[in-house]
Coordinates of C-alpha atoms in Angstrom, one line a residue:
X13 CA -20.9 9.6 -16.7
X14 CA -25.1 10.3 -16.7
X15 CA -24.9 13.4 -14.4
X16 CA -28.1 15.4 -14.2
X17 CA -28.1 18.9 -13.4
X18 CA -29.6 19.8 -16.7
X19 CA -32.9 21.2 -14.4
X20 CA -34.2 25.1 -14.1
X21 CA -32.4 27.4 -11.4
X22 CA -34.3 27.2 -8.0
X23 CA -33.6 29.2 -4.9
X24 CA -33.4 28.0 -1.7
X25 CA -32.4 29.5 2.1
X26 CA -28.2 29.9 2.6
X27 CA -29.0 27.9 5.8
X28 CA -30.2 24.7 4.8
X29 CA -27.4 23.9 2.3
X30 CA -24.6 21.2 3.7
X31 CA -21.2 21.0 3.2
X32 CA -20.2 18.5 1.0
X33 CA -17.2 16.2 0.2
X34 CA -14.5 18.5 -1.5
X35 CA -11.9 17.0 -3.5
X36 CA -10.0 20.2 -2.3
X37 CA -7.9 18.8 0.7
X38 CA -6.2 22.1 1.9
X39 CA -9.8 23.7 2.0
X40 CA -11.3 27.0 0.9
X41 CA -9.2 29.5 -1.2
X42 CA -10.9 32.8 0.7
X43 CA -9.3 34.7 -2.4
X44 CA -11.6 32.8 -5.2
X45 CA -14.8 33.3 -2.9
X46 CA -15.4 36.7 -4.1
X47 CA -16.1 35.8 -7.4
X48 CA -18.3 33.1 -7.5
X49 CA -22.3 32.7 -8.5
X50 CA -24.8 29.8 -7.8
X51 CA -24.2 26.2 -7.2
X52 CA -25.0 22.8 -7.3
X53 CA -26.4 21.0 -4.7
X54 CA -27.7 17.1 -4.4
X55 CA -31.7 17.2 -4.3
X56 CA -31.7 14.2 -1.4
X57 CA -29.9 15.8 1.4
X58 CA -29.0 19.4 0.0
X59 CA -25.0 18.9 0.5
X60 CA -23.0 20.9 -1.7
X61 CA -21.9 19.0 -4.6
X62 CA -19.6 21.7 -6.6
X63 CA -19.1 25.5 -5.2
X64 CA -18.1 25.6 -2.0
X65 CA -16.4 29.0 -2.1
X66 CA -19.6 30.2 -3.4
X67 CA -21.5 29.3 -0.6
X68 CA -19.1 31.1 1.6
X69 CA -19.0 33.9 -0.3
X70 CA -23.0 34.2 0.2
X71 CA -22.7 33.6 3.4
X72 CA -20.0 36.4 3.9
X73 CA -22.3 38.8 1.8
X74 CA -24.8 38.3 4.3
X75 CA -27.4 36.4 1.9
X76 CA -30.2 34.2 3.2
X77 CA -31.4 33.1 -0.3
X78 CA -29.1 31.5 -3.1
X79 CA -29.3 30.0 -6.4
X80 CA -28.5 26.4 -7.3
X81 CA -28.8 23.6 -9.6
X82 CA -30.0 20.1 -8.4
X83 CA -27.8 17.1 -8.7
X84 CA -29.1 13.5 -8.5
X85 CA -26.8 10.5 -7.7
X86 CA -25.0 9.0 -4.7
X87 CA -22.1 10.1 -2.7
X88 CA -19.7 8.5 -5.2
X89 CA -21.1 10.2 -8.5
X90 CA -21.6 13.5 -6.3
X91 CA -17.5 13.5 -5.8
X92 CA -16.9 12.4 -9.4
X93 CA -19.3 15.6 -10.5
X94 CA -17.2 18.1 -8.2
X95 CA -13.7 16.7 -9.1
X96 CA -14.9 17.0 -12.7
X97 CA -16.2 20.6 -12.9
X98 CA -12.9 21.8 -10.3
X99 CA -10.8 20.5 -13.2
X100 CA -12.3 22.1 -16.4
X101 CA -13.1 25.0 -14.7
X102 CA -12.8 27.6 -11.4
X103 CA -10.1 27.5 -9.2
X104 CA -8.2 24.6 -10.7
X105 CA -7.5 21.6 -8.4
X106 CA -3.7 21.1 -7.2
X107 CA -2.0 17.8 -9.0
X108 CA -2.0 16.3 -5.5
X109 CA -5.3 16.8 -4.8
X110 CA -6.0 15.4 -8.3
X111 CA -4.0 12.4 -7.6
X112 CA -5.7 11.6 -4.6
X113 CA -9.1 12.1 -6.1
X114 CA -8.1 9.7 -8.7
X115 CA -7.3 7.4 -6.0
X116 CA -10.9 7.4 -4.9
X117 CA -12.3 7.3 -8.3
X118 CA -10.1 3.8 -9.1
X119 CA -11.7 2.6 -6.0
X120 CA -15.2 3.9 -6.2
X121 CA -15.7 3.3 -9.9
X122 CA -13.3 0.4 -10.3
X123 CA -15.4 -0.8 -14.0
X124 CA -14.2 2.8 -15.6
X125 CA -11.1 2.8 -17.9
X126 CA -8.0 4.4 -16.8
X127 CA -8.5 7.0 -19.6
X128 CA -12.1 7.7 -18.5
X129 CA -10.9 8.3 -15.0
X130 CA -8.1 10.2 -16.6
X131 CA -10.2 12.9 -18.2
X132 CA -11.9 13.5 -14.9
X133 CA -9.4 14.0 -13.0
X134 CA -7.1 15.9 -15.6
X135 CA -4.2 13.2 -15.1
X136 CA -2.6 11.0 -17.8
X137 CA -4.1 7.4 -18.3
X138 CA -0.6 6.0 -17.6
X139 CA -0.6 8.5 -14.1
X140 CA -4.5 6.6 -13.1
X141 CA -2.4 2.9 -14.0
X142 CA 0.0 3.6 -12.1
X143 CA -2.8 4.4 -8.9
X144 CA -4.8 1.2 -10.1
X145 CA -1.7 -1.1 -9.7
X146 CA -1.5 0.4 -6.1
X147 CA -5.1 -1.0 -5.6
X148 CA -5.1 -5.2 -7.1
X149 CA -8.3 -5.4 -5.3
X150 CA -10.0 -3.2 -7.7
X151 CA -9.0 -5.3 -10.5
X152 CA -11.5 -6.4 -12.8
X153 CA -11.6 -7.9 -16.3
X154 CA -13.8 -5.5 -17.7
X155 CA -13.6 -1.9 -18.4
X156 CA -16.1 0.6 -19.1
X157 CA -15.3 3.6 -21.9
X158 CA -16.4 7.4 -22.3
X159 CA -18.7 5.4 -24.9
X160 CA -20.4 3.4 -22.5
X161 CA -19.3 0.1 -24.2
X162 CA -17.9 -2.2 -21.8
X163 CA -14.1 -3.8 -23.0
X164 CA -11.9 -6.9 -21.8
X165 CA -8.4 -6.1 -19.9
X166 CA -5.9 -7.1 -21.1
X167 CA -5.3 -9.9 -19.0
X168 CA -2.2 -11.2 -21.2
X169 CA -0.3 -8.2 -21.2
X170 CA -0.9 -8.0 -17.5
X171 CA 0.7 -11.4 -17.0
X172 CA 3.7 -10.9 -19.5
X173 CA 4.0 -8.1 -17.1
X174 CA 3.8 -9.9 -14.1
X175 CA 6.4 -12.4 -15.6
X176 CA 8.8 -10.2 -16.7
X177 CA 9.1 -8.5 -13.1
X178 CA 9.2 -12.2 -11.2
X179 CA 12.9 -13.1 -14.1
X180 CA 14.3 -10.0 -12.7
X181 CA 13.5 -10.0 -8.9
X182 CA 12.4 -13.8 -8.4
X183 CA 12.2 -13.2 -4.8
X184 CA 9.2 -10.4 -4.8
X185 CA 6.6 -11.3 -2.6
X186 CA 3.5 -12.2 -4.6
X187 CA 1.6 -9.5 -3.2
X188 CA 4.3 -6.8 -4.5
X189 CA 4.0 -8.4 -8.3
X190 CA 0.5 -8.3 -8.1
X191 CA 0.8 -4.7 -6.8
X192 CA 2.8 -3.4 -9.7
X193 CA 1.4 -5.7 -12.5
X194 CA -2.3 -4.5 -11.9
X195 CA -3.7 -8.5 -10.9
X196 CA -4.7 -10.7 -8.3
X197 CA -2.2 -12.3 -5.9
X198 CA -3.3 -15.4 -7.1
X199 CA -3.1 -14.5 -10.2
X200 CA 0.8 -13.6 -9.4
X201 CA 1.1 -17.2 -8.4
X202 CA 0.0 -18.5 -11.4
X203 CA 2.4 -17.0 -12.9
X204 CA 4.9 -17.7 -11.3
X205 CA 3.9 -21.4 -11.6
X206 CA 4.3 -21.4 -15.4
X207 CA 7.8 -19.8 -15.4
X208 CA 10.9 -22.5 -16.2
X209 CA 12.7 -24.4 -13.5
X210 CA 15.9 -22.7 -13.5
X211 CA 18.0 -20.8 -11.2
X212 CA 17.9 -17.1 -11.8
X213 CA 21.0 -15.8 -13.7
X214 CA 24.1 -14.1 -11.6
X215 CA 23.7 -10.3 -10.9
X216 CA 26.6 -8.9 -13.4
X217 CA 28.9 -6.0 -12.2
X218 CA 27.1 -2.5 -13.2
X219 CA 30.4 -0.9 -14.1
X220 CA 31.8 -3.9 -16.0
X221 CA 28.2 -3.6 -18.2
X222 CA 28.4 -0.5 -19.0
X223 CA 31.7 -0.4 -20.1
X224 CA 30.1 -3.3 -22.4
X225 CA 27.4 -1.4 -23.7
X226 CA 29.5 1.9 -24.3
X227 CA 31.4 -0.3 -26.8
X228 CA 28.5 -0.8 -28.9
X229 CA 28.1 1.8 -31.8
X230 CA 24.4 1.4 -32.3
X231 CA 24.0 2.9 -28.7
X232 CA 27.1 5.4 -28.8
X233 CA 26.0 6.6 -32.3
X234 CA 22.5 7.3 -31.4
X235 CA 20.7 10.0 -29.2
X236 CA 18.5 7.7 -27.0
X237 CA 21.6 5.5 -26.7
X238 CA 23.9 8.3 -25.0
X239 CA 21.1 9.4 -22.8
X240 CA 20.7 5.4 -21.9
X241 CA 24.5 5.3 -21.0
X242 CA 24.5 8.8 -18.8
X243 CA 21.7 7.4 -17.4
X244 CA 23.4 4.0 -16.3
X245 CA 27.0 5.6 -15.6
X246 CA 24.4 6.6 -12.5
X247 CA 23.5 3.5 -11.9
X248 CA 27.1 2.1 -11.7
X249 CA 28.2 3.9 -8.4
X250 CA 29.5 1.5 -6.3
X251 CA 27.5 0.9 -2.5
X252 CA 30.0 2.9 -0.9
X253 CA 29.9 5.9 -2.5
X254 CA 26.0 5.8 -2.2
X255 CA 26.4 5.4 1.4
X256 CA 29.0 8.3 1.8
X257 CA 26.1 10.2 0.0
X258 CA 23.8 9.5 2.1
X259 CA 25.6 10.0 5.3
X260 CA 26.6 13.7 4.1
X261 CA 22.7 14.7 3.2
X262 CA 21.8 17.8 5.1
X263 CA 18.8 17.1 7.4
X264 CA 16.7 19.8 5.3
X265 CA 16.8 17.7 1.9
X266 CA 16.8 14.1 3.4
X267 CA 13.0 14.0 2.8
X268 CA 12.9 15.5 -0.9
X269 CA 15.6 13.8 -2.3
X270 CA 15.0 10.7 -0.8
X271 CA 11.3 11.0 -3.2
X272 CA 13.1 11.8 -6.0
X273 CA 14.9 9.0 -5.5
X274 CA 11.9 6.6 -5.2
X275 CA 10.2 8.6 -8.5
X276 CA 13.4 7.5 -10.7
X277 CA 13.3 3.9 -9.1
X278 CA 9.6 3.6 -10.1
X279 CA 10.9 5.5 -13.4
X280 CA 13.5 2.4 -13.8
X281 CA 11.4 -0.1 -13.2
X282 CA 8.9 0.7 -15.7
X283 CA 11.6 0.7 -17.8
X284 CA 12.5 -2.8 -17.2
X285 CA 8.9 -3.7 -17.4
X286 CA 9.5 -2.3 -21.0
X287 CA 12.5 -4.0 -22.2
X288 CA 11.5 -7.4 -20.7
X289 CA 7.8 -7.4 -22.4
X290 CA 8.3 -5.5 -25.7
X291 CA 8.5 -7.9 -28.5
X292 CA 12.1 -8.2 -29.9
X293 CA 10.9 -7.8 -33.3
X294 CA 10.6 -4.2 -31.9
X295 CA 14.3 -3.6 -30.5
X296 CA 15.9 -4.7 -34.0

């Protein structure tokens, strides 16, 4: 990341500094603004690349002059700059404004590696590949590190992913596999291609397995085995009772349950992801 704002101090008039594009997307905190010193601003246009609040707060002090150091780079560095110094220092950013600046990052600066992205933003690299899979356009097959050296995806991991969702749900769209594997839709169809010619297996009764799998003593005698079977005990409710849930939600918590809901779905389908790619070797 070659940002330069390594140059002296300069001052320049309160009035012909520009706002600039804030990762913060619920504005000004008026609170911070009273604390605040100089800024940076980009040389080409002076817009405001990181302190905001300090610019207000100069402006509600009445100043006319104000120090700042000069950035150079384009509009896409400029926001990686300001989402990078709001995270390591300041006001901190919000985790939903630092997802969503991830979001741009994956799409500005699709050639950086999740983990690089991930230390700008202050997310976890498995947080920015979950974002990238929601963006298969940005795939590419090379990565660049915090080292500069540019690296190969994994392409084959990415299609053992890809298969392993297509054996348990063999009529997702191509666009959705591509969407959660992190590849091209025809990439997805490839795939798919190379999988054997043979009817799917029949969906087995939840209840029936997990009285099956409660049975077994290497999962009842072990921690992560009873979490796995209060886990699927969940899973097991029949369609009815789910519905009679649903019906009886009060108005007020429709909205938040219904995302937790969707955040354990994502949770269980990574899981699959897991089990169906993992090499046995691993499992015992």
């Amino acid at each position: 990341m070659p940002f330069n704002v390594d140059g002296p101090v300069a001052t320049v008039p309160v009035s012909a500094l520009r706002a600039g594009g804030s990762p913060r997307q619920a504005g000004e905190n008026l609170e911070h603004i009273r604390v605040l010193a100089d800024i940076i601003v980009r040389r080409t246009d002076m817009r405001v690349v990181d302190g905001m609040h300090r610019l207000r707060a100069a402006r509600l002090r009445g100043e006319t002059q104000i120090a700042v150091r000069f950035f150079d780079g384009d509009d896409r560095d400029a926001f990686v700059f300001a989402v990078r110094t709001n995270v390591t220092h300041g006001l901190p950013l919000s985790l939903t404004d630092r997802k969503a600046a991830a979001e741009r990052i994956v799409t500005s600066h699709p050639q950086w590696s999740d983990r690089m992205i991930a230390a700008v933003a202050g997310l976890s690299g498995a947080t920015i590949a979950r974002i990238r899979r929601a963006h298969p356009d940005t795939a590419s097959d090379t990565r660049v590190g915090h080292d500069g050296k540019v690296r190969p995806v994994n392409s084959m991991e990415r299609r053992r992913v890809a298969r392993a969702i297509l054996l348990a749900e063999p009529t997702l769209s191509l666009r959705e596999v591509a969407r959660r594997a992190g590849i091209s839709p025809e990439t997805a169809r490839s795939v798919r291609r190379r999988l054997p010619n043979e009817p799917p297996p029949p969906p087995q009764n939840p209840a029936a397995l997990v009285r099956q799998l409660r049975g077994d003593p290497t999962l009842r005698f072990s921690e992560t085995g009873r979490t796995l079977l209060r886990l699927l005990e969940v899973r097991s409710v029949p369609p009815e009772k789910w519905a009679a849930m649903a019906a009886n939600m009060p108005a007020h918590w429709r909205d938040a349950v219904a995302r937790m809901a969707m955040e354990s779905a994502d949770a269980w389908r990574g899981f699959a992801e897991q089990l169906l790619t993992e090499p046995r070797s691993k499992a015992g």
